[in-house]
Each structure stands twice: as structure tokens, then as C-alpha cells.
XYZ file of N, CA, C and O in Angstrom:
704
model
N -4.400 19.695 -29.591
C -5.028 18.943 -28.512
C -4.838 17.437 -28.705
O -4.538 16.728 -27.765
N -5.009 16.931 -29.919
C -4.840 15.504 -30.177
C -3.395 15.077 -29.942
O -3.135 13.995 -29.432
N -2.463 15.937 -30.339
C -1.047 15.643 -30.119
C -0.758 15.514 -28.625
O -0.058 14.604 -28.185
N -1.312 16.430 -27.849
C -1.149 16.386 -26.396
C -1.734 15.092 -25.836
O -1.114 14.414 -25.010
N -2.932 14.737 -26.286
C -3.584 13.525 -25.801
C -2.767 12.277 -26.126
O -2.629 11.384 -25.297
N -2.212 12.218 -27.343
C -1.381 11.069 -27.733
C -0.131 10.993 -26.862
O 0.249 9.933 -26.393
N 0.520 12.138 -26.678
C 1.739 12.172 -25.871
C 1.422 11.790 -24.427
O 2.144 11.025 -23.804
N 0.323 12.322 -23.904
C -0.082 12.027 -22.531
C -0.420 10.543 -22.379
O -0.047 9.916 -21.391
N -1.102 9.979 -23.356
C -1.440 8.557 -23.317
C -0.167 7.721 -23.356
O -0.047 6.717 -22.656
N 0.808 8.145 -24.168
C 2.075 7.424 -24.267
C 2.823 7.475 -22.938
O 3.355 6.467 -22.477
N 2.858 8.638 -22.317
C 3.523 8.777 -21.021
C 2.821 7.904 -19.987
O 3.466 7.219 -19.211
N 1.541 7.919 -20.014
C 0.790 7.117 -19.067
C 1.112 5.636 -19.248
O 1.316 4.915 -18.277
N 1.201 5.163 -20.489
C 1.563 3.770 -20.739
C 2.964 3.473 -20.227
O 3.205 2.430 -19.618
N 3.906 4.389 -20.459
C 5.275 4.192 -19.970
C 5.306 4.150 -18.443
O 5.991 3.310 -17.857
N 4.568 5.046 -17.809
C 4.510 5.050 -16.350
C 3.915 3.745 -15.838
O 4.391 3.180 -14.858
N 2.888 3.269 -16.529
C 2.263 2.012 -16.109
C 3.251 0.861 -16.231
O 3.319 0.000 -15.349
N 4.030 0.821 -17.295
C 5.023 -0.239 -17.450
C 6.090 -0.167 -16.366
O 6.546 -1.187 -15.862
N 6.479 1.061 -16.021
C 7.484 1.240 -14.983
C 6.951 0.833 -13.615
O 7.682 0.293 -12.798
N 5.692 1.089 -13.367
C 5.113 0.807 -12.061
C 4.665 -0.647 -11.900
O 4.490 -1.102 -10.782
N 4.509 -1.357 -12.986
C 4.009 -2.729 -12.911
C 4.855 -3.632 -12.019
O 4.298 -4.343 -11.169
N 6.199 -3.619 -12.123
C 6.980 -4.486 -11.222
C 6.781 -4.141 -9.745
O 6.716 -5.034 -8.906
N 6.661 -2.864 -9.416
C 6.432 -2.470 -8.030
C 5.080 -2.977 -7.540
O 4.951 -3.453 -6.418
N 4.076 -2.875 -8.386
C 2.742 -3.344 -8.018
C 2.734 -4.866 -7.869
O 2.123 -5.398 -6.942
N 3.430 -5.575 -8.765
C 3.532 -7.028 -8.661
C 4.218 -7.422 -7.356
O 3.778 -8.341 -6.664
N 5.294 -6.714 -7.000
C 6.012 -6.995 -5.764
C 5.097 -6.745 -4.567
O 5.041 -7.541 -3.637
N 4.353 -5.650 -4.597
C 3.446 -5.343 -3.490
C 2.395 -6.440 -3.324
O 2.126 -6.901 -2.222
N 1.846 -6.899 -4.441
C 0.841 -7.972 -4.386
C 1.426 -9.267 -3.833
O 0.787 -9.948 -3.036
N 2.636 -9.603 -4.286
C 3.273 -10.829 -3.791
C 3.518 -10.743 -2.293
O 3.303 -11.709 -1.560
N 3.957 -9.596 -1.828
C 4.222 -9.423 -0.402
C 2.929 -9.433 0.404
O 2.896 -9.952 1.521
N 1.864 -8.876 -0.148
C 0.565 -8.940 0.527
C 0.125 -10.400 0.634
O -0.506 -10.794 1.614
N 0.485 -11.193 -0.378
C 0.198 -12.623 -0.345
C 0.895 -13.314 0.809
O 0.356 -14.246 1.413
N 2.096 -12.859 1.143
C 2.822 -13.427 2.288
C 2.024 -13.209 3.570
O 1.859 -14.128 4.374
N 1.524 -11.989 3.763
C 0.735 -11.719 4.967
C -0.520 -12.585 4.972
O -0.842 -13.200 5.987
N -1.220 -12.633 3.838
C -2.460 -13.408 3.753
C -2.201 -14.897 3.975
O -2.951 -15.560 4.703
N -1.149 -15.429 3.368
C -0.860 -16.865 3.454
C -0.259 -17.262 4.793
O -0.714 -18.212 5.434
N 0.786 -16.559 5.188
C 1.643 -17.035 6.273
C 1.386 -16.400 7.634
O 1.673 -17.012 8.663
N 0.900 -15.185 7.675
C 0.689 -14.554 8.980
C -0.786 -14.509 9.374
O -1.125 -14.701 10.524
N -1.669 -14.277 8.406
C -3.098 -14.278 8.697
C -3.726 -15.622 8.348
O -4.787 -15.954 8.845
N -3.096 -16.367 7.468
C -3.646 -17.631 6.986
C -3.099 -18.827 7.734
O -2.496 -18.713 8.799
N -3.269 -19.964 7.136
C -2.900 -21.227 7.776
C -1.507 -21.730 7.404
O -0.949 -22.566 8.098
N -0.956 -21.258 6.310
C 0.346 -21.768 5.857
C 1.466 -21.194 6.718
O 1.523 -19.980 6.930
N 2.365 -22.054 7.185
C 3.514 -21.511 7.922
C 4.484 -20.847 6.941
O 4.538 -21.222 5.764
N 5.237 -19.856 7.398
C 6.227 -19.249 6.504
C 7.265 -20.291 6.102
O 7.619 -21.153 6.906
N 7.746 -20.245 4.875
C 8.805 -21.176 4.485
C 10.013 -20.994 5.401
O 10.375 -19.875 5.763
N 10.619 -22.098 5.790
C 11.794 -22.020 6.666
C 13.021 -21.559 5.901
O 13.908 -20.930 6.461
N 13.065 -21.886 4.634
C 14.212 -21.541 3.798
C 14.093 -20.098 3.307
O 13.098 -19.726 2.670
N 15.099 -19.297 3.604
C 15.082 -17.884 3.220
C 15.007 -17.735 1.707
O 14.267 -16.883 1.191
N 15.745 -18.557 0.980
C 15.731 -18.472 -0.491
C 14.332 -18.735 -1.050
O 13.885 -18.047 -1.959
N 13.659 -19.728 -0.485
C 12.300 -20.054 -0.930
C 11.351 -18.893 -0.625
O 10.533 -18.504 -1.466
N 11.461 -18.328 0.556
C 10.633 -17.186 0.936
C 10.879 -16.008 0.001
O 9.936 -15.376 -0.479
N 12.141 -15.729 -0.278
C 12.489 -14.622 -1.180
C 11.931 -14.850 -2.580
O 11.397 -13.932 -3.201
N 12.053 -16.061 -3.072
C 11.581 -16.367 -4.415
C 10.055 -16.297 -4.503
O 9.502 -15.686 -5.401
N 9.391 -16.892 -3.535
C 7.935 -16.985 -3.582
C 7.245 -15.637 -3.353
O 6.227 -15.340 -3.978
N 7.809 -14.812 -2.467
C 7.124 -13.570 -2.103
C 7.922 -12.314 -2.450
O 7.580 -11.230 -2.009
N 8.966 -12.469 -3.227
C 9.752 -11.351 -3.741
C 10.365 -10.499 -2.622
O 10.280 -9.285 -2.617
N 10.976 -11.179 -1.652
C 11.698 -10.496 -0.592
C 13.186 -10.489 -0.907
O 13.640 -11.161 -1.843
N 13.924 -9.764 -0.096
C 15.392 -9.768 -0.157
C 15.919 -10.061 1.246
O 16.871 -9.443 1.713
N 15.274 -11.003 1.931
C 15.680 -11.365 3.283
C 17.041 -12.035 3.269
O 17.423 -12.704 2.297
N 17.757 -11.859 4.377
C 19.070 -12.467 4.584
C 19.091 -13.063 5.979
O 18.270 -12.695 6.821
N 20.045 -13.947 6.247
C 20.153 -14.445 7.625
C 20.340 -13.277 8.585
O 21.089 -12.338 8.317
N 19.619 -13.311 9.680
C 19.660 -12.233 10.661
C 18.461 -12.337 11.582
O 17.971 -13.426 11.862
N 17.959 -11.205 12.000
C 16.816 -11.142 12.907
C 15.544 -10.936 12.088
O 15.522 -10.131 11.161
N 14.505 -11.680 12.467
C 13.184 -11.558 11.849
C 12.207 -11.176 12.951
O 12.200 -11.797 14.016
N 11.381 -10.158 12.686
C 10.496 -9.658 13.738
C 9.245 -9.037 13.135
O 9.295 -8.423 12.073
N 8.141 -9.199 13.853
C 6.854 -8.614 13.457
C 6.496 -7.511 14.447
O 6.775 -7.629 15.643
N 5.895 -6.446 13.952
C 5.350 -5.413 14.822
C 3.976 -5.017 14.295
O 3.650 -5.242 13.134
N 3.186 -4.427 15.176
C 1.848 -3.958 14.817
C 1.657 -2.570 15.428
O 1.965 -2.359 16.600
N 1.161 -1.648 14.646
C 0.729 -0.348 15.155
C -0.789 -0.315 15.016
O -1.320 -0.458 13.921
N -1.445 -0.146 16.150
C -2.909 -0.098 16.182
C -3.341 1.348 16.389
O -2.804 2.045 17.241
N -4.306 1.775 15.611
C -4.841 3.130 15.705
C -6.273 3.028 16.215
O -7.101 2.344 15.617
N -6.546 3.695 17.334
C -7.879 3.653 17.941
C -8.466 5.047 18.032
O -7.744 6.025 18.206
N -9.774 5.097 17.962
C -10.494 6.344 18.172
C -11.026 6.342 19.592
O -11.764 5.437 19.988
N -10.658 7.348 20.366
C -11.119 7.444 21.749
C -12.543 7.979 21.829
O -13.199 7.863 22.851
N -13.018 8.559 20.742
C -14.350 9.170 20.732
C -15.400 8.252 20.117
O -16.531 8.665 19.890
N -15.015 7.034 19.806
C -15.971 6.091 19.255
C -16.216 6.228 17.767
O -16.829 5.387 17.151
N -15.724 7.296 17.158
C -15.889 7.456 15.712
C -14.539 7.161 15.071
O -13.497 7.390 15.655
N -14.617 6.650 13.906
C -13.365 6.351 13.224
C -13.511 6.700 11.761
O -14.286 6.093 11.044
N -12.771 7.688 11.348
C -12.811 8.179 9.982
C -11.769 7.418 9.165
O -10.586 7.431 9.499
N -12.201 6.762 8.119
C -11.284 6.005 7.275
C -10.178 6.862 6.695
O -9.047 6.418 6.534
N -10.499 8.111 6.390
C -9.495 9.020 5.829
C -8.401 9.325 6.856
O -7.225 9.337 6.532
N -8.793 9.540 8.118
C -7.813 9.762 9.178
C -6.897 8.546 9.309
O -5.699 8.672 9.467
N -7.498 7.367 9.256
C -6.718 6.136 9.376
C -5.702 6.043 8.243
O -4.550 5.674 8.462
N -6.117 6.382 7.037
C -5.192 6.338 5.897
C -4.036 7.309 6.088
O -2.893 6.975 5.805
N -4.322 8.499 6.574
C -3.271 9.490 6.804
C -2.306 8.980 7.868
O -1.081 9.062 7.708
N -2.850 8.433 8.949
C -2.000 7.953 10.037
C -1.170 6.734 9.627
O 0.001 6.638 9.981
N -1.760 5.824 8.878
C -0.977 4.671 8.430
C 0.123 5.127 7.479
O 1.243 4.612 7.517
N -0.159 6.113 6.651
C 0.875 6.673 5.767
C 2.016 7.270 6.581
O 3.177 7.127 6.254
N 1.672 7.934 7.695
C 2.697 8.515 8.564
C 3.567 7.424 9.179
O 4.785 7.569 9.262
N 2.946 6.331 9.623
C 3.716 5.209 10.174
C 4.699 4.699 9.127
O 5.889 4.509 9.405
N 4.221 4.509 7.914
C 5.080 3.996 6.844
C 6.184 5.000 6.494
O 7.326 4.606 6.220
N 5.868 6.289 6.517
C 6.885 7.316 6.236
C 7.972 7.329 7.307
O 9.153 7.475 7.002
N 7.578 7.190 8.557
C 8.559 7.157 9.648
C 9.481 5.964 9.475
O 10.702 6.068 9.588
N 8.900 4.804 9.188
C 9.711 3.599 9.015
C 10.625 3.701 7.800
O 11.723 3.141 7.794
N 10.199 4.432 6.790
C 11.031 4.594 5.589
C 12.344 5.292 5.928
O 13.369 5.034 5.289
N 12.336 6.139 6.954
C 13.570 6.815 7.370
C 14.609 5.827 7.879
O 15.800 6.107 7.855
N 14.154 4.683 8.354
C 15.046 3.665 8.898
C 15.289 2.525 7.908
O 15.893 1.518 8.259
N 14.824 2.672 6.696
C 14.870 1.596 5.702
C 16.278 1.039 5.492
O 16.465 -0.152 5.321
N 17.285 1.909 5.520
C 18.652 1.444 5.271
C 19.161 0.509 6.369
O 20.082 -0.251 6.165
N 18.514 0.547 7.529
C 18.866 -0.329 8.639
C 18.482 -1.781 8.349
O 19.145 -2.709 8.789
N 17.414 -1.971 7.594
C 16.861 -3.310 7.377
C 17.385 -3.941 6.085
O 17.582 -3.260 5.097
N 17.567 -5.268 6.137
C 17.836 -5.995 4.894
C 16.622 -5.845 3.994
O 16.718 -5.582 2.816
N 15.444 -6.065 4.595
C 14.191 -5.920 3.869
C 13.067 -5.773 4.885
O 13.226 -6.126 6.059
N 11.957 -5.262 4.421
C 10.792 -5.091 5.278
C 9.548 -5.157 4.407
O 9.616 -4.951 3.197
N 8.435 -5.461 5.047
C 7.159 -5.495 4.336
C 6.083 -5.014 5.288
O 6.173 -5.236 6.502
N 5.069 -4.360 4.716
C 4.009 -3.799 5.530
C 2.656 -4.141 4.929
O 2.519 -4.269 3.723
N 1.691 -4.257 5.808
C 0.328 -4.560 5.392
C -0.605 -3.736 6.264
O -0.444 -3.699 7.485
N -1.546 -3.070 5.648
C -2.527 -2.284 6.387
C -3.846 -3.047 6.329
O -4.329 -3.395 5.249
N -4.388 -3.312 7.495
C -5.648 -4.044 7.589
C -6.478 -3.394 8.690
O -6.025 -3.311 9.826
N -7.655 -2.951 8.319
C -8.528 -2.221 9.235
C -7.754 -1.026 9.787
O -7.260 -0.229 9.034
N -7.621 -0.931 11.083
C -6.930 0.220 11.670
C -5.561 -0.185 12.229
O -5.096 0.371 13.208
N -4.939 -1.146 11.558
C -3.635 -1.635 12.024
C -2.632 -1.662 10.873
O -2.983 -1.975 9.740
N -1.401 -1.356 11.222
C -0.288 -1.510 10.293
C 0.547 -2.674 10.811
O 1.032 -2.639 11.945
N 0.669 -3.718 10.006
C 1.481 -4.879 10.355
C 2.797 -4.752 9.593
O 2.802 -4.394 8.418
N 3.874 -5.073 10.273
C 5.167 -4.998 9.617
C 6.034 -6.201 9.927
O 5.965 -6.761 11.022
N 6.820 -6.591 8.944
C 7.823 -7.643 9.099
C 9.162 -7.010 8.780
O 9.321 -6.366 7.742
N 10.095 -7.178 9.698
C 11.429 -6.613 9.520
C 12.472 -7.725 9.542
O 12.332 -8.700 10.265
N 13.515 -7.527 8.748
C 14.678 -8.421 8.737
C 15.900 -7.516 8.788
O 16.058 -6.639 7.938
N 16.733 -7.721 9.795
C 17.892 -6.851 9.962
C 19.053 -7.629 10.576
O 18.869 -8.713 11.141
N 20.262 -7.078 10.481
C 21.432 -7.766 11.042
C 21.362 -7.810 12.566
O 20.888 -6.847 13.192
N 21.827 -8.891 13.176
C 21.782 -9.004 14.644
C 22.496 -7.846 15.351
O 22.056 -7.402 16.412
N 23.547 -7.340 14.746
C 24.289 -6.243 15.384
C 23.494 -4.926 15.380
O 23.876 -3.976 16.060
N 22.391 -4.868 14.657
C 21.576 -3.651 14.589
C 20.297 -3.730 15.430
O 19.380 -2.921 15.251
N 20.247 -4.677 16.372
C 19.042 -4.816 17.196
C 18.721 -3.537 17.961
O 17.564 -3.136 18.059
N 19.732 -2.874 18.496
C 19.492 -1.633 19.252
C 18.979 -0.530 18.330
O 18.132 0.263 18.730
N 19.458 -0.498 17.090
C 18.959 0.495 16.136
C 17.507 0.208 15.761
O 16.715 1.131 15.567
N 17.150 -1.072 15.660
C 15.756 -1.430 15.371
C 14.859 -0.990 16.522
O 13.774 -0.441 16.305
N 15.320 -1.206 17.753
C 14.552 -0.745 18.918
C 14.394 0.772 18.878
O 13.335 1.312 19.207
N 15.446 1.467 18.454
C 15.388 2.925 18.330
C 14.352 3.330 17.278
O 13.624 4.306 17.455
N 14.275 2.577 16.190
C 13.284 2.863 15.148
C 11.866 2.722 15.706
O 10.992 3.549 15.415
N 11.633 1.692 16.519
C 10.308 1.519 17.127
C 9.984 2.691 18.051
O 8.859 3.200 18.051
N 10.953 3.119 18.850
C 10.727 4.268 19.732
C 10.425 5.531 18.909
O 9.560 6.323 19.264
N 11.145 5.702 17.810
C 10.930 6.873 16.955
C 9.523 6.865 16.366
O 8.880 7.916 16.263
N 9.042 5.701 15.983
C 7.673 5.592 15.462
C 6.687 6.074 16.519
O 5.814 6.901 16.249
N 6.833 5.575 17.740
C 5.890 5.965 18.793
C 6.021 7.442 19.151
O 5.011 8.125 19.341
N 7.238 7.949 19.240
C 7.426 9.366 19.549
C 6.774 10.242 18.480
O 6.091 11.218 18.790
N 6.979 9.881 17.236
C 6.415 10.653 16.140
C 4.893 10.573 16.143
O 4.212 11.579 15.923
N 4.357 9.403 16.393
C 2.898 9.264 16.449
C 2.321 10.044 17.626
O 1.253 10.653 17.505
N 3.020 10.036 18.744
C 2.544 10.806 19.891
C 2.536 12.296 19.595
O 1.669 13.027 20.086
N 3.473 12.755 18.778
C 3.472 14.155 18.372
C 2.280 14.463 17.466
O 1.816 15.587 17.407
N 1.776 13.457 16.772
C 0.641 13.639 15.868
C -0.685 13.728 16.616
O -1.700 14.108 16.035
N -0.687 13.380 17.893
C -1.939 13.355 18.653
C -2.661 14.693 18.628
O -3.880 14.738 18.611
N -1.916 15.791 18.626
C -2.569 17.098 18.618
C -3.297 17.341 17.298
O -4.358 17.959 17.268
N -2.731 16.836 16.214
C -3.371 17.002 14.908
C -4.553 16.059 14.734
O -5.466 16.330 13.965
N -4.513 14.952 15.437
C -5.581 13.950 15.333
C -6.159 13.711 16.721
O -5.972 12.644 17.318
N -6.834 14.721 17.226
C -7.411 14.636 18.565
C -8.350 13.439 18.650
O -9.090 13.138 17.714
N -8.299 12.769 19.783
C -9.186 11.635 19.996
C -8.656 10.325 19.443
O -9.358 9.323 19.436
N -7.406 10.318 18.973
C -6.820 9.092 18.442
C -5.767 8.579 19.421
O -5.072 9.363 20.071
N -5.668 7.270 19.530
C -4.649 6.644 20.382
C -3.879 5.637 19.540
O -4.433 5.024 18.620
N -2.619 5.477 19.866
C -1.744 4.579 19.114
C -1.136 3.547 20.048
O -0.733 3.889 21.161
N -1.071 2.335 19.585
C -0.445 1.269 20.337
C 0.545 0.574 19.421
O 0.200 0.198 18.297
N 1.769 0.419 19.904
C 2.797 -0.307 19.163
C 3.117 -1.573 19.924
O 3.454 -1.520 21.108
N 2.973 -2.699 19.284
C 3.299 -3.987 19.888
C 4.326 -4.679 19.007
O 4.164 -4.752 17.788
N 5.349 -5.189 19.646
C 6.460 -5.817 18.932
C 6.535 -7.272 19.351
O 6.490 -7.588 20.545
N 6.643 -8.151 18.367
C 6.768 -9.572 18.643
C 8.203 -9.954 18.945
O 9.121 -9.134 18.878
N 8.373 -11.211 19.254
C 9.705 -11.720 19.592
C 10.627 -11.678 18.372
O 10.186 -11.684 17.230
N 11.909 -11.649 18.667
C 12.928 -11.669 17.620
C 13.292 -13.122 17.359
O 13.508 -13.886 18.283
N 13.336 -13.480 16.081
C 13.714 -14.828 15.696
C 14.885 -14.800 14.746
O 15.251 -13.755 14.208
N 15.472 -15.965 14.532
C 16.635 -16.047 13.646
C 16.311 -16.685 12.300
O 17.208 -16.890 11.489
N 15.031 -16.991 12.086
C 14.637 -17.549 10.791
C 13.218 -17.102 10.476
O 12.462 -16.731 11.372
N 12.828 -17.165 9.206
C 11.462 -16.782 8.830
C 10.405 -17.656 9.514
O 9.276 -17.214 9.700
N 10.774 -18.875 9.894
C 9.817 -19.771 10.538
C 9.294 -19.179 11.845
O 8.184 -19.493 12.272
N 10.049 -18.283 12.480
C 9.629 -17.680 13.734
C 8.698 -16.492 13.577
O 8.238 -15.934 14.580
N 8.400 -16.102 12.342
C 7.555 -14.920 12.137
C 6.122 -15.120 12.632
O 5.510 -14.197 13.153
N 5.586 -16.313 12.489
C 4.220 -16.570 12.965
C 4.167 -16.408 14.488
O 3.259 -15.785 15.017
N 5.170 -16.956 15.183
C 5.233 -16.819 16.647
C 5.381 -15.343 17.036
O 4.742 -14.876 17.973
N 6.197 -14.615 16.308
C 6.384 -13.192 16.568
C 5.063 -12.446 16.405
O 4.707 -11.584 17.221
N 4.317 -12.791 15.371
C 3.003 -12.179 15.121
C 2.047 -12.487 16.269
O 1.346 -11.599 16.766
N 2.009 -13.742 16.701
C 1.114 -14.139 17.792
C 1.446 -13.381 19.071
O 0.546 -12.936 19.795
N 2.743 -13.195 19.341
C 3.139 -12.465 20.546
C 2.747 -10.989 20.454
O 2.315 -10.396 21.437
N 2.904 -10.397 19.288
C 2.514 -8.987 19.112
C 1.002 -8.853 19.305
O 0.527 -7.907 19.947
N 0.231 -9.790 18.755
C -1.224 -9.760 18.925
C -1.627 -9.957 20.380
O -2.531 -9.288 20.888
N -0.943 -10.873 21.071
C -1.229 -11.101 22.490
C -0.931 -9.843 23.304
O -1.696 -9.476 24.188
N 0.180 -9.189 23.004
C 0.539 -7.962 23.720
C -0.507 -6.881 23.492
O -0.771 -6.057 24.375
N -1.108 -6.889 22.329
C -2.117 -5.895 21.982
C -3.457 -6.225 22.628
O -4.342 -5.367 22.732
N -3.609 -7.466 23.037
C -4.898 -7.894 23.571
C -5.871 -8.177 22.449
O -7.069 -8.177 22.617
N -5.319 -8.378 21.264
C -6.053 -8.640 20.017
C -7.164 -7.665 19.898
O -7.811 -7.364 19.057
């Protein structure tokens, strides 16, 4: 039993070391949302600075924000349902991951916020990814009766500086 416990503790330490960079990256990216999209600081205009500060792999191309809002039509909102649905949104987007140079997501309350960076020639594929998200979520309605989904997409920009404007447009489309 002690041998098992030692081995298990060792594996756990190794797993923790392996996961630490991913967790650090997630925290840095959450900082981008807090600082630049929800906060007062504008996003850095320089892609290299943005990549360095928030651990992105952005490249010159299209920058865009989207929001998926999850609502309860019955007035009740189960946090567990919201977690399952936000996980589904993220899983759907993961299928399109190879399309994007980089992407980041933030879950806040009953909304999934996303920032996408992709090549200009792939704009139609990005639009297809948004349609796929909504189609898939609409298929989930039977499993999550009484839930409604809204997808709002902000304007497309050619630099990170346009992400705040894209966010504002997505929020306006949603009616905040």
C-alpha cells in the first residue's frame, strides 16, 4: 500500500508539472479578457507585444470576438447545465481549431466569450464554424429543455486593436 501511495504521489507530481504551463497560459489569457475586453486597458496594437504579454500565437490576419449567451426560458438557471453547455460550445469550436491561428475563450456567468484570429482567406470557413456552433446548440435544445442560445459576432478587424470594438458590437447585437 505504501509503495502504491508513493508511486501515485510521484505520478501526481509529474502530472502537475506537465499541466502547470497549460494552467499558466490559461491564466494569462484570462488576464487578456479581464484587462483588455472587460477592463479599461486597450489591447496592445502590436501583435508581438500581445503574444508575449498574454501568451498568444496571433499572426497578421482577421481578429474577431464572438459571444454565445445561454438563457433559461423557465426563469431557473442551473449552474451545472450552464457548465455542460459551455463545455459543448468549446468542444464544437475545438473541431475548427486548425482553421484559426489562435483562439481564446472565457466563460463568465452564462456567456462564452471568444477571440479568434484567422487568415483572411478563411473568413467563409470561420462563418461556417459559427453556423456549426449554432446548429449544434440548437440540436441540444431537446436535451436541455427550456434553454435558449444566442450567438453574436462582432466586426472583423485586421489588428488586435480592433478587438474592443468587435466586443462592443457583439454586446450591442446581444442587447447586453
